[in-house]
Coordinates of C-alpha atoms and ligand atoms in Angstrom, one line a residue:
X1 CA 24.1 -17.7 40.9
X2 CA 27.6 -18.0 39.3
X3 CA 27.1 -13.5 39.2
X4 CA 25.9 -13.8 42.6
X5 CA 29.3 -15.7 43.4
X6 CA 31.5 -13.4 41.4
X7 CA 30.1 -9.9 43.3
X8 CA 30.9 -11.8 47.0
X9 CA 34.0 -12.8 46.0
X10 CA 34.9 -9.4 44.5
X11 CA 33.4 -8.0 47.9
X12 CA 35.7 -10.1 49.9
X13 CA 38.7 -9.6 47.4
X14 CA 38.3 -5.7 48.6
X15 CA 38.0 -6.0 52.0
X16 CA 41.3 -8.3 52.3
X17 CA 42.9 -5.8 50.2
X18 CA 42.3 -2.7 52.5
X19 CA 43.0 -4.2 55.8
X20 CA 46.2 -5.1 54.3
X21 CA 46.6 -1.8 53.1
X22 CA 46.7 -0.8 56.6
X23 CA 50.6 -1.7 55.8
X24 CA 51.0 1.2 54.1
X25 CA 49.1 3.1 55.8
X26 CA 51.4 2.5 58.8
X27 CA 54.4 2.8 56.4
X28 CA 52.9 6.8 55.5
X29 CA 52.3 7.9 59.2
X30 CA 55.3 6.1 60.6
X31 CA 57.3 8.3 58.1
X32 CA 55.2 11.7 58.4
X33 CA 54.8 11.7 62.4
X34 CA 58.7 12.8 62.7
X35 CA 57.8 15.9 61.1
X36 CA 55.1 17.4 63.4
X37 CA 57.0 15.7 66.6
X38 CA 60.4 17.9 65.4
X39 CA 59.6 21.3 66.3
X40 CA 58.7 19.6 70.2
X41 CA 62.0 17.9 70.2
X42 CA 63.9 20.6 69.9
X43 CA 61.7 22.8 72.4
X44 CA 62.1 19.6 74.9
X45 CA 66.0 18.3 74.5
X46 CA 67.0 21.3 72.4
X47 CA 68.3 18.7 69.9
X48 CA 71.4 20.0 67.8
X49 CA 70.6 20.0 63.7
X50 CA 72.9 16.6 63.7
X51 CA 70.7 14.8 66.1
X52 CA 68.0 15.7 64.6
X53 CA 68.8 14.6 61.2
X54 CA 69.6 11.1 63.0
X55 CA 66.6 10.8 64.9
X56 CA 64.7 11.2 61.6
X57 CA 67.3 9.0 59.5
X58 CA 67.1 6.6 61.4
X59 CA 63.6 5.2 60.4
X60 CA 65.5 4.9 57.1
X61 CA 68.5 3.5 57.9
X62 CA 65.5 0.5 59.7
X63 CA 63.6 0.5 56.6
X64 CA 67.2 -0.7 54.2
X65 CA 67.4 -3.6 57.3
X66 CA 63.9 -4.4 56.9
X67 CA 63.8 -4.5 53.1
X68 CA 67.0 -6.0 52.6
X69 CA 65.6 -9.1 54.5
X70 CA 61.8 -9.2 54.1
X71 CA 62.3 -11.6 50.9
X72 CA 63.7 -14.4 52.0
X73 CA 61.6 -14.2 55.7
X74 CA 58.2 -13.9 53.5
X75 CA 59.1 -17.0 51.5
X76 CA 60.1 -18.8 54.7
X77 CA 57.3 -18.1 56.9
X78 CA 54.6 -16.9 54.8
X79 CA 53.1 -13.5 53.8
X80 CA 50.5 -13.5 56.6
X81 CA 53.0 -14.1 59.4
X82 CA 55.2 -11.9 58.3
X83 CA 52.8 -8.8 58.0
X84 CA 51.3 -10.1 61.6
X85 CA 54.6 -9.9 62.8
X86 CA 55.5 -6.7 61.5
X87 CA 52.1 -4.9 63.1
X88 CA 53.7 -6.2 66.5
X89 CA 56.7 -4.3 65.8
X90 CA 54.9 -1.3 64.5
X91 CA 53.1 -1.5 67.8
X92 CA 56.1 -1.8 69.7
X93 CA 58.2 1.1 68.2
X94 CA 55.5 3.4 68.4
X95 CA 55.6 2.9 72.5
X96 CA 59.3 2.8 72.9
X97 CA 59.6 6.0 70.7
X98 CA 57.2 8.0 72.8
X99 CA 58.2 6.6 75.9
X100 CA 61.9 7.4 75.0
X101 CA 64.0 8.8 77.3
X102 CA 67.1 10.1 75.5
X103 CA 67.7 11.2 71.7
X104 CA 70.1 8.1 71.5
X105 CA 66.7 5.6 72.6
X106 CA 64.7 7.6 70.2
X107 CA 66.7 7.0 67.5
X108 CA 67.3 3.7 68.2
X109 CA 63.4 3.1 68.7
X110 CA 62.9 4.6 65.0
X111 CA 65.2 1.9 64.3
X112 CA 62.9 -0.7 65.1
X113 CA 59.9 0.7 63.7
X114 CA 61.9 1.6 60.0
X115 CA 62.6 -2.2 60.0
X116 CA 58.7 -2.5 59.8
X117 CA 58.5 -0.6 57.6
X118 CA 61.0 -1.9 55.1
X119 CA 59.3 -5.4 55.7
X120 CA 55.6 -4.3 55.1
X121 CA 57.1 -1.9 52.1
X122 CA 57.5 -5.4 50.6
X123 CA 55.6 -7.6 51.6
X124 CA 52.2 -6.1 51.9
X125 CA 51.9 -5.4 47.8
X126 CA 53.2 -8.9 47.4
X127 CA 50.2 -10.2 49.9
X128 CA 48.3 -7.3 48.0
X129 CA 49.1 -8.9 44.4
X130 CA 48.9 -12.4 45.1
X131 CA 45.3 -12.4 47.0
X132 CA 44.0 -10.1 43.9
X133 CA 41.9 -11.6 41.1
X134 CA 44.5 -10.9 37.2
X135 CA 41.4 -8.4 36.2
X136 CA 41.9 -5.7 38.9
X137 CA 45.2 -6.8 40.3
X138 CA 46.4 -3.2 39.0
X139 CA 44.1 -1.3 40.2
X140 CA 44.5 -2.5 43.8
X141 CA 48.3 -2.5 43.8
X142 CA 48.5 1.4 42.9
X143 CA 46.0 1.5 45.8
X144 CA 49.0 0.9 48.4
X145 CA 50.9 4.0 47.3
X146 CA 47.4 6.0 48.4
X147 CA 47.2 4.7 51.2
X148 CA 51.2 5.7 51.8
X149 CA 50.2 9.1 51.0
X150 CA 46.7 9.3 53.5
X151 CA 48.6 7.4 56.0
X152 CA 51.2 10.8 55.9
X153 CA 48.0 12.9 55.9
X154 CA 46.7 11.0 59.2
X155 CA 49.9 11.6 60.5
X156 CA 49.7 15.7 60.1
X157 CA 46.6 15.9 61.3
X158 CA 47.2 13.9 64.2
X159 CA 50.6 16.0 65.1
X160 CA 48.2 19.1 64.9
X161 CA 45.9 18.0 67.2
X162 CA 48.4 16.7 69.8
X163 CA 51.0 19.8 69.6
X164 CA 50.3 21.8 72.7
X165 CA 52.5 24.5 73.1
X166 CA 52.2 24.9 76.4
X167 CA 53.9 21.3 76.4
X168 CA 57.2 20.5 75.1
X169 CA 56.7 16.5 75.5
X170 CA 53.4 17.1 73.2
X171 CA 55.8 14.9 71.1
X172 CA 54.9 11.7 73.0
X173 CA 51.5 11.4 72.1
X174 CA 52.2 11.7 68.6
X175 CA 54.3 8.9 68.7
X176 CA 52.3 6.7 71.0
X177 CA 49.2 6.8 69.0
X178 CA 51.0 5.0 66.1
X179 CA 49.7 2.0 68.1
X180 CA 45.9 1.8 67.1
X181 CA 46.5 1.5 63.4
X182 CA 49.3 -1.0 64.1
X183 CA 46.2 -2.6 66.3
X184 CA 43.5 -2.8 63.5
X185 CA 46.2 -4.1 60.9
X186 CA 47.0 -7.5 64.3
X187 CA 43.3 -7.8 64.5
X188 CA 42.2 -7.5 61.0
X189 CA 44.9 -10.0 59.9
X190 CA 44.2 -12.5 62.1
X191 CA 41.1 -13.0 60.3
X192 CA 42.5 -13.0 56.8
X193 CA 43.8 -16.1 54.5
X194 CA 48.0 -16.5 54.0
X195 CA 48.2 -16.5 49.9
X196 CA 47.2 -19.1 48.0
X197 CA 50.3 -19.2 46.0
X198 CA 52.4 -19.1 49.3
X199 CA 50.6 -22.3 50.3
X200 CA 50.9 -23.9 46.8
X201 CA 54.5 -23.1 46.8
X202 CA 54.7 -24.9 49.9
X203 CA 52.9 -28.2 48.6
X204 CA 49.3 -27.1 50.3
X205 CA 47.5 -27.3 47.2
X206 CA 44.0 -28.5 48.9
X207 CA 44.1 -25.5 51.3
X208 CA 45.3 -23.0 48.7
X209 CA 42.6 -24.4 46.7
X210 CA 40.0 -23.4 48.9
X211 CA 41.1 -20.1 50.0
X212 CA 41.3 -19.8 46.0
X213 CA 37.9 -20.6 45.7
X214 CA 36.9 -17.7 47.7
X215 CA 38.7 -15.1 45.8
X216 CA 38.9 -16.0 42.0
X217 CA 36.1 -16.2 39.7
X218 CA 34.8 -19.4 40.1
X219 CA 35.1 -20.5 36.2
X220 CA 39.0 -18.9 36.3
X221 CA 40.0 -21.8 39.7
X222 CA 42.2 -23.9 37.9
X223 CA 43.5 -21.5 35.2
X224 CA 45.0 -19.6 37.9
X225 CA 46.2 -23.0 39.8
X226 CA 47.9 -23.6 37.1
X227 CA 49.3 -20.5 36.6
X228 CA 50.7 -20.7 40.0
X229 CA 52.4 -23.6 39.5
X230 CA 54.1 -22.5 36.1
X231 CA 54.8 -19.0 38.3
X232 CA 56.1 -21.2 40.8
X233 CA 58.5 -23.3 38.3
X234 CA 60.2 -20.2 36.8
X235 CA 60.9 -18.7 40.1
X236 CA 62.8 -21.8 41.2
X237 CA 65.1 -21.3 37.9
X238 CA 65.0 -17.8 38.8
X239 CA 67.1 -18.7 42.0
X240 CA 69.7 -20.3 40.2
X241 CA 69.7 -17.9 37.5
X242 CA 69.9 -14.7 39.6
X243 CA 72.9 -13.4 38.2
X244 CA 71.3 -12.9 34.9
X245 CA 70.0 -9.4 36.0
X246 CA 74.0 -8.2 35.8
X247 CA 74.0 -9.3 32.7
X248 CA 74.1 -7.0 29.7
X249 CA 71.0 -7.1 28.1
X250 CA 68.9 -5.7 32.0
X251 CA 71.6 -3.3 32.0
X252 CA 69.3 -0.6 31.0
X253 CA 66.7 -2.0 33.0
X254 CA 68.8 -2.3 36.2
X255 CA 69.9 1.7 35.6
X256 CA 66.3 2.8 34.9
X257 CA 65.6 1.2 38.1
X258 CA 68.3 2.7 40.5
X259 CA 68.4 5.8 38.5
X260 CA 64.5 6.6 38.9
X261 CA 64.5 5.9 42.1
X262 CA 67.7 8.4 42.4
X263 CA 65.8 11.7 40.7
X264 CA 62.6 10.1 43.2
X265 CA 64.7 10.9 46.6
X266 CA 67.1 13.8 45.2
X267 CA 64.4 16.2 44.3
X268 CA 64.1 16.1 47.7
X269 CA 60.7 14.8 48.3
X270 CA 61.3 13.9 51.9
X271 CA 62.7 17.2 52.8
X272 CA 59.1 18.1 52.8
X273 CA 57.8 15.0 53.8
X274 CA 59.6 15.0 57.0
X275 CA 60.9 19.0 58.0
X276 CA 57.6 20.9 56.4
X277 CA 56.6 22.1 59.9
X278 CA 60.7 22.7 60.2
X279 CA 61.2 25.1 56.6
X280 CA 57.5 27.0 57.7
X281 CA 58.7 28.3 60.9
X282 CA 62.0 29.0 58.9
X283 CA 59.9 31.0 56.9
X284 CA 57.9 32.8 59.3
X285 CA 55.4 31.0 61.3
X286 CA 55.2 31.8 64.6
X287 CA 55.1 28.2 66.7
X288 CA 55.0 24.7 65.7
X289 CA 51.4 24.9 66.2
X290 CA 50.4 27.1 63.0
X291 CA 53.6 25.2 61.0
X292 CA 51.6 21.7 61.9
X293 CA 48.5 23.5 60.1
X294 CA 50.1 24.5 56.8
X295 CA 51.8 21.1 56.5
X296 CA 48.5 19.5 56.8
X297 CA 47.7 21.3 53.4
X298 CA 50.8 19.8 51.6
X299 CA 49.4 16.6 53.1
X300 CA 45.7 16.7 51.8
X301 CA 47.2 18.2 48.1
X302 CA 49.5 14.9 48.1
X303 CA 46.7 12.3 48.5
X304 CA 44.8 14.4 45.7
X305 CA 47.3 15.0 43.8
X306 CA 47.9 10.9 43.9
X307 CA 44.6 10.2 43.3
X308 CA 44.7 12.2 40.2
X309 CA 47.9 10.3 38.7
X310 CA 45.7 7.4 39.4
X311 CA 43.6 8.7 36.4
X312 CA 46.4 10.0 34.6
X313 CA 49.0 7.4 34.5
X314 CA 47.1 5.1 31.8
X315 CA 45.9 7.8 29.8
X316 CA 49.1 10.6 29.3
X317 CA 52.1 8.0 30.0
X318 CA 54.4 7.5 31.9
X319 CA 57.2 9.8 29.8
X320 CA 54.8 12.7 30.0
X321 CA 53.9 12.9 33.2
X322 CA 57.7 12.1 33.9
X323 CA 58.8 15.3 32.2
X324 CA 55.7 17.5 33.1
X325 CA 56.7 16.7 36.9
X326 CA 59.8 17.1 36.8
X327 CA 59.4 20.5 34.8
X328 CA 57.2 22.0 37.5
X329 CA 59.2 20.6 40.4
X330 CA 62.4 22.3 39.3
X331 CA 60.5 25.5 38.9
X332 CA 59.1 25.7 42.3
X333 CA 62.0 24.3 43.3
X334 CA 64.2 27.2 41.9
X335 CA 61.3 29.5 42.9
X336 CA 61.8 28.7 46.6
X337 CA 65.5 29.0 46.7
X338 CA 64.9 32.4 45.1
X339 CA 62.4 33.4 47.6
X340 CA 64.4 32.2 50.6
X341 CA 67.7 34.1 49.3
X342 CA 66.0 36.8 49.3
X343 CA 64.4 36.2 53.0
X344 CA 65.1 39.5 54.3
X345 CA 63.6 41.3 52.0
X346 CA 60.4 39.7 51.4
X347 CA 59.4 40.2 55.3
X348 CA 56.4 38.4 56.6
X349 CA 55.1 37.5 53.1
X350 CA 57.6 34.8 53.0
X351 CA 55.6 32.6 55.1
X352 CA 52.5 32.3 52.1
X353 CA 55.0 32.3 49.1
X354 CA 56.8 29.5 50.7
X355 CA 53.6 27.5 51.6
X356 CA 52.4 28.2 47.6
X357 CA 55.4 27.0 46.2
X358 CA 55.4 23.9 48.1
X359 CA 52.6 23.0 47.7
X360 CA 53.0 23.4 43.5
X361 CA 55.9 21.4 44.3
X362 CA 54.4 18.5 46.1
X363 CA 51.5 18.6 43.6
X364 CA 53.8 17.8 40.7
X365 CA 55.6 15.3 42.6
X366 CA 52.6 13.6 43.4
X367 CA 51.2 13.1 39.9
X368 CA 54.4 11.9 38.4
X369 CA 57.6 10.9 40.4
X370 CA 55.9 9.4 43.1
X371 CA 53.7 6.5 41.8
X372 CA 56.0 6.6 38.9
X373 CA 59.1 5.1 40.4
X374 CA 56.7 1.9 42.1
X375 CA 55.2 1.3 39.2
X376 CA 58.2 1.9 36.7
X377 CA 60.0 -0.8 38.4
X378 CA 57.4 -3.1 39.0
X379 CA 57.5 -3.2 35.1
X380 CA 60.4 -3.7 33.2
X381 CA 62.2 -6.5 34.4
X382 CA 61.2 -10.1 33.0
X383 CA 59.4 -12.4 35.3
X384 CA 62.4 -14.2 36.2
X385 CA 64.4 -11.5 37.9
X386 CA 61.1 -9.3 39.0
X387 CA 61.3 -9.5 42.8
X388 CA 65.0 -9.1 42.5
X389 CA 64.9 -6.1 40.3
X390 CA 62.0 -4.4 42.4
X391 CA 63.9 -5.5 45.8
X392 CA 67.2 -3.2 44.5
X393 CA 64.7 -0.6 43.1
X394 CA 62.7 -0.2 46.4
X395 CA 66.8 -0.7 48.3
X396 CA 67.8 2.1 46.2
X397 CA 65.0 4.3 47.0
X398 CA 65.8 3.7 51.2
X399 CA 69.4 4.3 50.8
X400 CA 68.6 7.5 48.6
X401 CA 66.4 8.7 50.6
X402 CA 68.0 8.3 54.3
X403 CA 71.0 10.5 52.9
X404 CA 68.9 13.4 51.3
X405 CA 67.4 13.6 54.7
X406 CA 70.8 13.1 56.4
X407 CA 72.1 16.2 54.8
X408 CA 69.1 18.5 54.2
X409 CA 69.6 20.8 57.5
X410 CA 73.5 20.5 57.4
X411 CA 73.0 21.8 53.8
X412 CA 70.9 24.7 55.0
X413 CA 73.4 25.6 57.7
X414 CA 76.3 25.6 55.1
X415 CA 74.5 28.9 53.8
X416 CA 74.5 30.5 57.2
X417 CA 76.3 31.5 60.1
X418 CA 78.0 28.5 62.1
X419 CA 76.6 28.3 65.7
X420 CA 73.5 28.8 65.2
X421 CA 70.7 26.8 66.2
X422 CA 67.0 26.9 64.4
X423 CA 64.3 28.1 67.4
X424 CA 60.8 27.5 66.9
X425 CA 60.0 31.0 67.0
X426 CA 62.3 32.6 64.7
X427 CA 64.5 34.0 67.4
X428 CA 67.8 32.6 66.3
X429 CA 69.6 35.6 63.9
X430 CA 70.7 34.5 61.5
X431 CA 68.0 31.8 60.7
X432 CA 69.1 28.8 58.6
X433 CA 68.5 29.3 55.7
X434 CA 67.3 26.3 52.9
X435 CA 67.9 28.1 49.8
X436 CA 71.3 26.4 49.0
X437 CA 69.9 22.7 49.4
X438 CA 66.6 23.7 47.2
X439 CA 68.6 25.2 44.3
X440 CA 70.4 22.0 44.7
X441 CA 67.8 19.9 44.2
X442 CA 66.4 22.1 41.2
X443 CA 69.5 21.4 39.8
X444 CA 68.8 17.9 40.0
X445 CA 65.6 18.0 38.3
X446 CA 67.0 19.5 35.3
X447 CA 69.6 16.3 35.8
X448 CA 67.2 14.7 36.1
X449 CA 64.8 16.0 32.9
X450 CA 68.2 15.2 30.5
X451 CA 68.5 11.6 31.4
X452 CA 65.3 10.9 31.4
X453 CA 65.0 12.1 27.4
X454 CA 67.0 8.6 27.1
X455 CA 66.3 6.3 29.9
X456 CA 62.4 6.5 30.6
X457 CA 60.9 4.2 28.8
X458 CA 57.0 4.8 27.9
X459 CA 55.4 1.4 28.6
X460 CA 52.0 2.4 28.6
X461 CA 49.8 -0.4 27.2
X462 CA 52.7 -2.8 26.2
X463 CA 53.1 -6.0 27.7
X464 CA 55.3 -7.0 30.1
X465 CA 56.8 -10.0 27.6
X466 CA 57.0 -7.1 24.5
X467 CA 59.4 -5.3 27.2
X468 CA 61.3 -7.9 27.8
X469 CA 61.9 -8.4 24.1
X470 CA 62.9 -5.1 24.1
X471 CA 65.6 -5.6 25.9
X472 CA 66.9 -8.7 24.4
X473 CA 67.0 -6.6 21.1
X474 CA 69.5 -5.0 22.1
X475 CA 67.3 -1.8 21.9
X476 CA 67.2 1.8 24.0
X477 CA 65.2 2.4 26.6
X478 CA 63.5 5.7 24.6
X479 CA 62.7 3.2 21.5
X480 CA 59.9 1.6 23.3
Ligands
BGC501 C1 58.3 8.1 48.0 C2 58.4 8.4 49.5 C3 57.6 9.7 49.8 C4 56.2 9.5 49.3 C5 55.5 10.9 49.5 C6 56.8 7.9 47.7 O1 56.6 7.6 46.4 O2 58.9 6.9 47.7 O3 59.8 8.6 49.8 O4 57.7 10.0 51.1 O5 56.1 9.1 48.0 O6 54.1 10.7 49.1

């Protein structure tokens, strides 16, 4: 009976967990769309490099809003109604974007769906962790950063199949059709339970109770009341007590966690992420079309990619993977400036080496940097300061991020003649030319490689109290 109890629950447990993951689902596509919709955006308004660097930014610039004030709203109104809320907005945005009627509206629309996405960046792993039962609370957190990565790889595929050359407004439909998946995340959580330790907190014990009931193992009920309450308690001190993560002893832990997130962005994930279609038809490709396509590739070898560091992360390490990343991404990295310095000589054969060495790029991002920064911070700051630690880590990351993509096409026009413009069919002679900006970030990785020798700490399979001991030794990051 009790067994019979235990699978149900489990069932239920998983369900909850993916239609909230539907969050960062919405988060991944809301990010990726802008690169498919880019080549169309220039064809349509014959946007200038800077506007459309801002039109793409400014997601970002809405996501540092959004996270900066999701914590205090989900505490106020509750995790459910916040995430209900933010689907509305992600609804909203994705009709004002395509319905936009000026680069300046665009940009402003991204606005408003980047604060969604800062809010559900937060608040749907904390609905995430506090619905999961202890045993496979891991396991179903991690899950969120897949779903950032398939919710990119939905947004490729979906660019591909609305880019219509023959149409330069195709751009409209890739936008509006952000809506559905904002749809299914409004229905879906309508039906699901706020947190029970968002209505303990709030003095509902009898109702978090029951919703408890439901989820937790039926023999584990009040272990995990309990627990809520103690959690409860030291996060209350917490408040008072913020200032202790200035203090010396989390200095390491506070640089680990601004500095990850720093190599994270200035390898220059996003520079795929967001302007693949953009560097292929530098490269060659003739029309956004058959750029869409390739980029689609670099999407499905992300998701795998992540899926593999899924496996790997427990069993290798975090310092390993860390270095073995970072190793390969400055290669490739180093590889592609090389091959696009030498553009004019490699001819039409550009196109496949650039495609090859991306997508070895994004393939040793994907196993190390990218679920490594979540989960590094999610990890090594004591209880007390935890959401304040991972709220500047995940800060960090948005501000990071929204200047690498601010400056990645002004750094590949730096190398190239002034004037020109990039055309979606390679017309424009010179062409801009990326090489500068990836020897850049190569340059970074090997930055990045020497700090991490001292600062990356392996916590594979030590507790999180044995870390925070660590610290209050007094002892390096590398000693652990
Ligand atoms: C990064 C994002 C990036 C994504 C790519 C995440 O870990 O934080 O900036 O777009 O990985 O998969």
């Amino acid at each position: 009976m009790a067994n019979k109890e235990n699978k149900q629950n489990m069932a239920l447990v998983i369900v909850i967990a993916a239609v909230a993951s539907t969050g960062g689902l919405l988060f991944g596509f809301d990010t990726g769309v802008i690169s498919g919709a880019l080549p169309f955006l220039r064809e349509s308004w014959g946007l200038s490099t800077g506007q459309e660097e801002w039109v793409t930014t400014a997601a970002l610039i809405g996501a540092v809003i959004g996270a900066l004030s999701s914590g205090r709203i989900a505490d106020n109104f509750g995790r459910k109604k916040v995430i209900l809320a933010t689907s509305i907005i992600f609804a909203a945005g994705s009709i004002l974007t395509g319905a936009a009627t000026s680069p300046t509206f665009l940009a402003l629309s991204r606005i408003v769906i980047g604060i969604a996405i800062g809010i559900s960046s937060f608040t749907v792993p904390l609905y995430i962790s506090e619905i999961s039962p202890t045993k496979i609370r891991g396991a179903l957190v991690s899950s969120f950063q897949l779903m950032i990565t398939i919710g990119i790889l939905v947004s490729y595929f979906s660019d591909h199949a609305f880019a219509d050359e023959a149409n330069p407004f195709s751009w409209r439909w890739m936008f509006y059709v952000g809506v559905f998946p904002a749809l299914i995340l409004f229905i879906g959580m309508i039906f699901l339970p706020e947190t029970p330790r968002f209505l303990i907190g709030k003095g509902k014990d009898k109702k978090g109770r029951k919703i408890l009931a439901r989820l937790e193992e039926p023999a584990l009920v009040e272990e995990a009341i309990q627990k809520i309450k103690e959690d409860i308690r030291r996060d209350e001190l917490a408040e008072t007590n913020w200032t202790e993560i200035f203090k010396p002893w989390l200095r390491n832990a506070l640089f680990i966690a601004i500095g990850i997130m720093f190599v994270q962005q200035f390898v220059g994930i996003n520079t795929i992420i967001y302007y693949a279609p953009t560097v292929f038809i530098i490269a060659g490709f003739s029309g956004a079309k058959a750029a869409i396509a390739a980029t689609i590739i670099v999407g499905v070898v992300n998701v795998l990619a992540t899926v593999l560091s899924m496996f790997l992360i427990d069993k290798l390490g975090r310092r390993k993977l860390y270095f073995i990343g970072l190793s390969g991404m400055a290669v490739s990295l180093a590889a592609l400036g090389t091959f696009f310095l030498f553009k004019d000589s490699l001819g039409p054969s550009l196109k496949y080496i650039t495609v090859g060495s991306i997508l070895v790029y994004i393939l040793f991002f994907a196993i190390s940097l990218g679920p490594l920064g979540w989960l590094i911070i999610s990890e090594i700051f004591p209880l007390k300061v935890r959401g304040l630690g991972m709220s500047i880590g995940s800060l960090s990351n948005w501000l990071f991020n929204a200047i690498v993509t601010f400056t990645f096409l002004k750094l590949a026009w730096l190398f190239t003649a002034p004037g020109m413009e990039i055309t979606n069919h390679g017309a424009a002679t010179p062409d801009p030319n990326p090489a500068g900006a990836f020897y850049v970030y190569a340059v970074i990785a090997i930055i990045g490689i020497i700090w991490g020798i001292k600062y990356i700490p392996e916590t594979k399979g030590i507790t999180l109290e044995e870390i925070e001991q660590h610290w209050r030794d007094g002892k390096a990051p590398n000693e652990l």
